[in-house]
Tab-separated table of N, CA, C and O in Angstrom:
chain	number	residue	atom	x	y	z
A	1	MET	N	0.847	-1.171	0.000
A	1	MET	CA	0.000	0.000	0.000
A	1	MET	C	0.895	1.238	0.000
A	1	MET	O	1.805	1.352	0.797
A	2	THR	N	0.589	2.137	-0.933
A	2	THR	CA	1.316	3.402	-0.984
A	2	THR	C	0.362	4.553	-0.710
A	2	THR	O	-0.861	4.380	-0.742
A	3	ALA	N	0.916	5.722	-0.474
A	3	ALA	CA	0.093	6.899	-0.189
A	3	ALA	C	-0.795	7.269	-1.366
A	3	ALA	O	-1.852	7.873	-1.187
A	4	GLU	N	-0.374	6.914	-2.577
A	4	GLU	CA	-1.149	7.279	-3.769
A	4	GLU	C	-2.189	6.237	-4.162
A	4	GLU	O	-3.009	6.483	-5.043
A	5	ASP	N	-2.186	5.074	-3.516
A	5	ASP	CA	-3.170	4.039	-3.829
A	5	ASP	C	-4.579	4.524	-3.540
A	5	ASP	O	-4.819	5.255	-2.578
A	6	ARG	N	-5.492	4.100	-4.393
A	6	ARG	CA	-6.920	4.346	-4.212
A	6	ARG	C	-7.600	2.988	-4.139
A	6	ARG	O	-7.247	2.075	-4.876
A	7	TYR	N	-8.552	2.869	-3.262
A	7	TYR	CA	-9.235	1.599	-3.052
A	7	TYR	C	-10.657	1.660	-3.592
A	7	TYR	O	-11.243	2.737	-3.725
A	8	CYS	N	-11.199	0.486	-3.888
A	8	CYS	CA	-12.594	0.380	-4.305
A	8	CYS	C	-13.193	-0.859	-3.648
A	8	CYS	O	-12.470	-1.768	-3.242
A	9	TRP	N	-14.512	-0.865	-3.544
A	9	TRP	CA	-15.207	-2.019	-2.971
A	9	TRP	C	-15.216	-3.167	-3.967
A	9	TRP	O	-15.251	-2.950	-5.170
A	10	THR	N	-15.215	-4.382	-3.479
A	10	THR	CA	-15.356	-5.552	-4.351
A	10	THR	C	-16.848	-5.812	-4.574
A	10	THR	O	-17.706	-5.203	-3.924
A	11	ASP	N	-17.140	-6.742	-5.454
A	11	ASP	CA	-18.529	-7.077	-5.770
A	11	ASP	C	-19.255	-7.745	-4.608
A	11	ASP	O	-20.488	-7.795	-4.597
A	12	THR	N	-18.513	-8.277	-3.633
A	12	THR	CA	-19.154	-8.982	-2.524
A	12	THR	C	-19.434	-8.078	-1.328
A	12	THR	O	-20.027	-8.521	-0.357
A	13	ALA	N	-19.018	-6.818	-1.388
A	13	ALA	CA	-19.213	-5.892	-0.266
A	13	ALA	C	-20.445	-5.025	-0.482
A	13	ALA	O	-20.644	-4.475	-1.557
A	14	ARG	N	-21.246	-4.922	0.559
A	14	ARG	CA	-22.368	-3.990	0.585
A	14	ARG	C	-22.158	-3.109	1.807
A	14	ARG	O	-21.952	-3.614	2.905
A	15	VAL	N	-22.224	-1.817	1.603
A	15	VAL	CA	-21.912	-0.865	2.666
A	15	VAL	C	-23.126	0.009	2.935
A	15	VAL	O	-23.719	0.551	2.005
A	16	ALA	N	-23.489	0.130	4.213
A	16	ALA	CA	-24.577	1.013	4.627
A	16	ALA	C	-24.033	1.955	5.694
A	16	ALA	O	-23.566	1.504	6.741
A	17	LEU	N	-24.070	3.253	5.399
A	17	LEU	CA	-23.550	4.261	6.307
A	17	LEU	C	-24.666	5.246	6.641
A	17	LEU	O	-25.286	5.802	5.740
A	18	ILE	N	-24.923	5.434	7.929
A	18	ILE	CA	-25.949	6.370	8.379
A	18	ILE	C	-25.341	7.191	9.511
A	18	ILE	O	-25.071	6.663	10.588
A	19	GLY	N	-25.125	8.472	9.231
A	19	GLY	CA	-24.493	9.325	10.241
A	19	GLY	C	-23.111	8.819	10.586
A	19	GLY	O	-22.279	8.608	9.716
A	20	GLU	N	-22.877	8.582	11.869
A	20	GLU	CA	-21.578	8.092	12.327
A	20	GLU	C	-21.554	6.591	12.532
A	20	GLU	O	-20.619	6.052	13.117
A	21	THR	N	-22.596	5.897	12.068
A	21	THR	CA	-22.639	4.445	12.204
A	21	THR	C	-22.696	3.806	10.828
A	21	THR	O	-23.053	4.440	9.845
A	22	GLY	N	-22.339	2.541	10.786
A	22	GLY	CA	-22.395	1.849	9.517
A	22	GLY	C	-22.048	0.384	9.659
A	22	GLY	O	-21.554	-0.064	10.702
A	23	VAL	N	-22.344	-0.352	8.602
A	23	VAL	CA	-21.996	-1.771	8.535
A	23	VAL	C	-21.503	-2.098	7.131
A	23	VAL	O	-21.858	-1.423	6.162
A	24	ILE	N	-20.686	-3.127	7.075
A	24	ILE	CA	-20.277	-3.709	5.799
A	24	ILE	C	-20.784	-5.141	5.810
A	24	ILE	O	-20.547	-5.879	6.775
A	25	LEU	N	-21.471	-5.533	4.764
A	25	LEU	CA	-21.968	-6.892	4.617
A	25	LEU	C	-21.155	-7.592	3.546
A	25	LEU	O	-20.979	-7.069	2.448
A	26	ASP	N	-20.660	-8.774	3.882
A	26	ASP	CA	-19.983	-9.632	2.916
A	26	ASP	C	-21.035	-10.603	2.402
A	26	ASP	O	-21.386	-11.573	3.077
A	27	VAL	N	-21.587	-10.318	1.219
A	27	VAL	CA	-22.697	-11.132	0.710
A	27	VAL	C	-22.272	-12.536	0.327
A	27	VAL	O	-23.107	-13.433	0.280
A	28	SER	N	-20.995	-12.759	0.089
A	28	SER	CA	-20.549	-14.101	-0.281
A	28	SER	C	-20.481	-15.032	0.924
A	28	SER	O	-20.603	-16.241	0.777
A	29	GLN	N	-20.286	-14.469	2.120
A	29	GLN	CA	-20.161	-15.293	3.321
A	29	GLN	C	-21.255	-15.035	4.347
A	29	GLN	O	-21.322	-15.710	5.367
A	30	GLY	N	-22.096	-14.040	4.096
A	30	GLY	CA	-23.161	-13.730	5.033
A	30	GLY	C	-22.663	-13.115	6.331
A	30	GLY	O	-23.349	-13.160	7.344
A	31	LYS	N	-21.483	-12.521	6.322
A	31	LYS	CA	-20.929	-11.882	7.515
A	31	LYS	C	-21.139	-10.378	7.420
A	31	LYS	O	-21.143	-9.816	6.336
A	32	TYR	N	-21.305	-9.757	8.585
A	32	TYR	CA	-21.361	-8.300	8.583
A	32	TYR	C	-20.441	-7.749	9.660
A	32	TYR	O	-20.149	-8.402	10.646
A	33	TYR	N	-19.982	-6.536	9.412
A	33	TYR	CA	-19.031	-5.873	10.292
A	33	TYR	C	-19.591	-4.508	10.663
A	33	TYR	O	-19.929	-3.720	9.781
A	34	SER	N	-19.703	-4.237	11.976
A	34	SER	CA	-20.133	-2.903	12.389
A	34	SER	C	-18.915	-1.989	12.408
A	34	SER	O	-17.783	-2.441	12.602
A	35	LEU	N	-19.141	-0.709	12.168
A	35	LEU	CA	-18.046	0.238	11.969
A	35	LEU	C	-18.009	1.307	13.048
A	35	LEU	O	-19.051	1.802	13.480
A	36	SER	N	-16.797	1.685	13.430
A	36	SER	CA	-16.596	2.812	14.345
A	36	SER	C	-16.787	4.107	13.561
A	36	SER	O	-16.799	4.098	12.320
A	37	PRO	N	-16.925	5.238	14.245
A	37	PRO	CA	-17.058	6.508	13.527
A	37	PRO	C	-15.886	6.795	12.575
A	37	PRO	O	-16.099	7.306	11.477
A	38	VAL	N	-14.667	6.454	12.970
A	38	VAL	CA	-13.514	6.664	12.085
A	38	VAL	C	-13.617	5.750	10.865
A	38	VAL	O	-13.393	6.176	9.734
A	39	ALA	N	-13.999	4.496	11.081
A	39	ALA	CA	-14.148	3.549	9.967
A	39	ALA	C	-15.236	4.008	8.997
A	39	ALA	O	-15.102	3.844	7.779
A	40	VAL	N	-16.309	4.599	9.531
A	40	VAL	CA	-17.376	5.135	8.675
A	40	VAL	C	-16.804	6.198	7.741
A	40	VAL	O	-17.070	6.204	6.538
A	41	GLN	N	-16.003	7.103	8.298
A	41	GLN	CA	-15.397	8.153	7.471
A	41	GLN	C	-14.453	7.563	6.431
A	41	GLN	O	-14.438	8.013	5.281
A	42	ILE	N	-13.667	6.567	6.807
A	42	ILE	CA	-12.767	5.915	5.844
A	42	ILE	C	-13.593	5.315	4.707
A	42	ILE	O	-13.244	5.459	3.534
A	43	CYS	N	-14.694	4.663	5.039
A	43	CYS	CA	-15.547	4.045	4.015
A	43	CYS	C	-16.132	5.094	3.078
A	43	CYS	O	-16.218	4.867	1.865
A	44	ARG	N	-16.538	6.231	3.618
A	44	ARG	CA	-17.069	7.308	2.765
A	44	ARG	C	-15.989	7.813	1.802
A	44	ARG	O	-16.244	8.018	0.621
A	45	LEU	N	-14.792	8.028	2.323
A	45	LEU	CA	-13.697	8.532	1.493
A	45	LEU	C	-13.262	7.495	0.461
A	45	LEU	O	-12.952	7.837	-0.680
A	46	LEU	N	-13.266	6.229	0.855
A	46	LEU	CA	-12.945	5.150	-0.080
A	46	LEU	C	-13.931	5.171	-1.244
A	46	LEU	O	-13.543	5.096	-2.411
A	47	ALA	N	-15.215	5.309	-0.938
A	47	ALA	CA	-16.260	5.331	-1.971
A	47	ALA	C	-16.115	6.528	-2.908
A	47	ALA	O	-16.514	6.464	-4.068
A	48	GLU	N	-15.534	7.622	-2.393
A	48	GLU	CA	-15.306	8.810	-3.224
A	48	GLU	C	-14.070	8.674	-4.107
A	48	GLU	O	-13.797	9.557	-4.920
A	49	GLY	N	-13.308	7.587	-3.929
A	49	GLY	CA	-12.125	7.372	-4.755
A	49	GLY	C	-10.889	8.127	-4.291
A	49	GLY	O	-9.966	8.337	-5.063
A	50	ARG	N	-10.859	8.508	-3.017
A	50	ARG	CA	-9.716	9.254	-2.495
A	50	ARG	C	-8.502	8.348	-2.323
A	50	ARG	O	-8.639	7.159	-2.041
A	51	SER	N	-7.322	8.923	-2.470
A	51	SER	CA	-6.086	8.174	-2.238
A	51	SER	C	-5.869	8.018	-0.733
A	51	SER	O	-6.490	8.708	0.081
A	52	VAL	N	-4.959	7.119	-0.372
A	52	VAL	CA	-4.622	6.919	1.038
A	52	VAL	C	-4.144	8.238	1.650
A	52	VAL	O	-4.553	8.609	2.749
A	53	ALA	N	-3.313	8.983	0.938
A	53	ALA	CA	-2.817	10.275	1.431
A	53	ALA	C	-3.957	11.273	1.609
A	53	ALA	O	-4.012	11.991	2.616
A	54	GLU	N	-4.875	11.322	0.653
A	54	GLU	CA	-6.016	12.238	0.753
A	54	GLU	C	-6.921	11.872	1.928
A	54	GLU	O	-7.416	12.749	2.636
A	55	MET	N	-7.125	10.572	2.134
A	55	MET	CA	-7.951	10.135	3.258
A	55	MET	C	-7.298	10.525	4.579
A	55	MET	O	-7.979	10.995	5.500
A	56	THR	N	-5.991	10.353	4.677
A	56	THR	CA	-5.269	10.708	5.903
A	56	THR	C	-5.421	12.191	6.202
A	56	THR	O	-5.707	12.581	7.341
A	57	GLU	N	-5.260	13.027	5.194
A	57	GLU	CA	-5.408	14.480	5.381
A	57	GLU	C	-6.822	14.840	5.829
A	57	GLU	O	-7.014	15.633	6.741
A	58	GLU	N	-7.807	14.266	5.177
A	58	GLU	CA	-9.207	14.543	5.515
A	58	GLU	C	-9.522	14.124	6.951
A	58	GLU	O	-10.153	14.861	7.703
A	59	LEU	N	-9.078	12.938	7.325
A	59	LEU	CA	-9.349	12.439	8.669
A	59	LEU	C	-8.622	13.250	9.738
A	59	LEU	O	-9.153	13.463	10.823
A	60	ALA	N	-7.418	13.694	9.423
A	60	ALA	CA	-6.659	14.500	10.388
A	60	ALA	C	-7.403	15.790	10.717
A	60	ALA	O	-7.344	16.267	11.856
A	61	GLY	N	-8.125	16.327	9.755
A	61	GLY	CA	-8.910	17.534	9.996
A	61	GLY	C	-10.198	17.270	10.746
A	61	GLY	O	-10.760	18.158	11.368
A	62	ALA	N	-10.676	16.034	10.709
A	62	ALA	CA	-11.969	15.706	11.309
A	62	ALA	C	-11.867	15.128	12.720
A	62	ALA	O	-12.814	15.227	13.492
A	63	PHE	N	-10.728	14.516	13.043
A	63	PHE	CA	-10.585	13.847	14.332
A	63	PHE	C	-9.384	14.408	15.081
A	63	PHE	O	-8.366	14.734	14.477
A	64	ASP	N	-9.508	14.482	16.373
A	64	ASP	CA	-8.440	15.008	17.218
A	64	ASP	C	-7.480	13.872	17.568
A	64	ASP	O	-7.472	13.370	18.693
A	65	MET	N	-6.715	13.458	16.569
A	65	MET	CA	-5.728	12.390	16.734
A	65	MET	C	-4.476	12.772	15.963
A	65	MET	O	-4.572	13.459	14.946
A	66	PRO	N	-3.320	12.312	16.411
A	66	PRO	CA	-2.108	12.563	15.629
A	66	PRO	C	-2.228	11.929	14.237
A	66	PRO	O	-2.770	10.826	14.093
A	67	LYS	N	-1.719	12.628	13.236
A	67	LYS	CA	-1.806	12.136	11.860
A	67	LYS	C	-1.147	10.765	11.713
A	67	LYS	O	-1.642	9.903	10.998
A	68	SER	N	-0.052	10.539	12.427
A	68	SER	CA	0.646	9.243	12.331
A	68	SER	C	-0.236	8.113	12.862
A	68	SER	O	-0.258	7.016	12.291
A	69	THR	N	-0.974	8.373	13.938
A	69	THR	CA	-1.885	7.364	14.492
A	69	THR	C	-3.023	7.090	13.522
A	69	THR	O	-3.368	5.926	13.269
A	70	LEU	N	-3.600	8.140	12.964
A	70	LEU	CA	-4.675	7.975	11.971
A	70	LEU	C	-4.192	7.183	10.767
A	70	LEU	O	-4.887	6.283	10.292
A	71	ALA	N	-3.013	7.516	10.269
A	71	ALA	CA	-2.477	6.834	9.086
A	71	ALA	C	-2.283	5.347	9.362
A	71	ALA	O	-2.657	4.509	8.535
A	72	GLU	N	-1.741	5.018	10.521
A	72	GLU	CA	-1.520	3.607	10.861
A	72	GLU	C	-2.839	2.866	11.040
A	72	GLU	O	-3.008	1.750	10.542
A	73	ASP	N	-3.792	3.488	11.742
A	73	ASP	CA	-5.103	2.860	11.928
A	73	ASP	C	-5.816	2.661	10.595
A	73	ASP	O	-6.437	1.621	10.363
A	74	MET	N	-5.733	3.649	9.715
A	74	MET	CA	-6.384	3.542	8.416
A	74	MET	C	-5.751	2.435	7.574
A	74	MET	O	-6.453	1.644	6.955
A	75	ARG	N	-4.436	2.369	7.570
A	75	ARG	CA	-3.756	1.316	6.814
A	75	ARG	C	-4.127	-0.069	7.349
A	75	ARG	O	-4.358	-0.991	6.578
A	76	SER	N	-4.223	-0.193	8.674
A	76	SER	CA	-4.614	-1.476	9.265
A	76	SER	C	-6.036	-1.847	8.865
A	76	SER	O	-6.318	-3.004	8.534
A	77	PHE	N	-6.937	-0.873	8.901
A	77	PHE	CA	-8.333	-1.114	8.530
A	77	PHE	C	-8.446	-1.509	7.061
A	77	PHE	O	-9.134	-2.477	6.715
A	78	LEU	N	-7.763	-0.787	6.175
A	78	LEU	CA	-7.804	-1.123	4.751
A	78	LEU	C	-7.202	-2.496	4.488
A	78	LEU	O	-7.723	-3.261	3.674
A	79	ALA	N	-6.127	-2.835	5.192
A	79	ALA	CA	-5.519	-4.164	5.029
A	79	ALA	C	-6.482	-5.251	5.491
A	79	ALA	O	-6.581	-6.311	4.848
A	80	LEU	N	-7.210	-4.999	6.574
A	80	LEU	CA	-8.207	-5.951	7.058
A	80	LEU	C	-9.305	-6.156	6.021
A	80	LEU	O	-9.686	-7.291	5.714
A	81	LEU	N	-9.802	-5.060	5.453
A	81	LEU	CA	-10.826	-5.160	4.405
A	81	LEU	C	-10.301	-5.896	3.180
A	81	LEU	O	-11.019	-6.691	2.567
A	82	GLU	N	-9.054	-5.637	2.853
A	82	GLU	CA	-8.449	-6.294	1.691
A	82	GLU	C	-8.311	-7.800	1.929
A	82	GLU	O	-8.623	-8.606	1.049
A	83	ARG	N	-7.851	-8.194	3.118
A	83	ARG	CA	-7.731	-9.627	3.444
A	83	ARG	C	-9.088	-10.320	3.413
A	83	ARG	O	-9.190	-11.483	3.037
A	84	ALA	N	-10.132	-9.602	3.813
A	84	ALA	CA	-11.488	-10.167	3.799
A	84	ALA	C	-12.112	-10.125	2.407
A	84	ALA	O	-13.254	-10.541	2.223
A	85	LYS	N	-11.350	-9.590	1.438
A	85	LYS	CA	-11.799	-9.472	0.046
A	85	LYS	C	-13.026	-8.568	-0.092
A	85	LYS	O	-13.900	-8.792	-0.922
A	86	LEU	N	-13.064	-7.516	0.743
A	86	LEU	CA	-14.151	-6.549	0.685
A	86	LEU	C	-13.751	-5.293	-0.073
A	86	LEU	O	-14.609	-4.560	-0.557
A	87	CYS	N	-12.456	-5.032	-0.172
A	87	CYS	CA	-11.972	-3.930	-0.986
A	87	CYS	C	-10.650	-4.342	-1.619
A	87	CYS	O	-10.052	-5.354	-1.237
A	88	ARG	N	-10.247	-3.573	-2.599
A	88	ARG	CA	-8.979	-3.827	-3.289
A	88	ARG	C	-8.458	-2.508	-3.823
A	88	ARG	O	-9.196	-1.519	-3.895
A	89	ILE	N	-7.188	-2.505	-4.178
A	89	ILE	CA	-6.608	-1.315	-4.790
A	89	ILE	C	-7.247	-1.162	-6.160
A	89	ILE	O	-7.291	-2.111	-6.951
A	90	ALA	N	-7.772	0.023	-6.439
A	90	ALA	CA	-8.433	0.285	-7.722
A	90	ALA	C	-7.445	0.042	-8.857
A	90	ALA	O	-6.287	0.405	-8.780
A	91	GLY	N	-7.924	-0.599	-9.880
A	91	GLY	CA	-7.085	-0.886	-11.043
A	91	GLY	C	-6.424	-2.248	-10.994
A	91	GLY	O	-5.948	-2.739	-12.006
A	92	GLU	N	-6.385	-2.877	-9.831
A	92	GLU	CA	-5.832	-4.233	-9.725
A	92	GLU	C	-6.938	-5.230	-10.005
A	92	GLU	O	-8.088	-5.032	-9.657
A	93	GLU	N	-6.542	-6.311	-10.639
A	93	GLU	CA	-7.505	-7.367	-10.929
A	93	GLU	C	-7.991	-7.991	-9.637
A	93	GLU	O	-7.235	-8.167	-8.692
A	94	ALA	N	-9.258	-8.346	-9.600
A	94	ALA	CA	-9.809	-9.048	-8.444
A	94	ALA	C	-9.166	-10.420	-8.342
A	94	ALA	O	-8.944	-11.080	-9.351
A	95	LYS	N	-8.824	-10.803	-7.129
A	95	LYS	CA	-8.150	-12.099	-6.912
A	95	LYS	C	-9.122	-13.124	-6.417
A	95	LYS	O	-10.048	-12.877	-5.752
């Protein structure tokens, strides 16, 4: 993952975001994941096609956390979604 990478949802992910709450449904496995307020914002920015660097900047302005902590948490969250096959780097073939 690089700062310029942009992520997109896979065909098996369904995302519902309402205010500061949200869930991701994995339709292939019937699993769902509830989201924290920070994760909700990451999901919104991901859907807008923002790069990792752009998401970090946006989140740093919205949450009272050090940018380094936000960047690490965001990278961990995106890696988790990627391992679960719920998102992928845009432009890469689905695996």
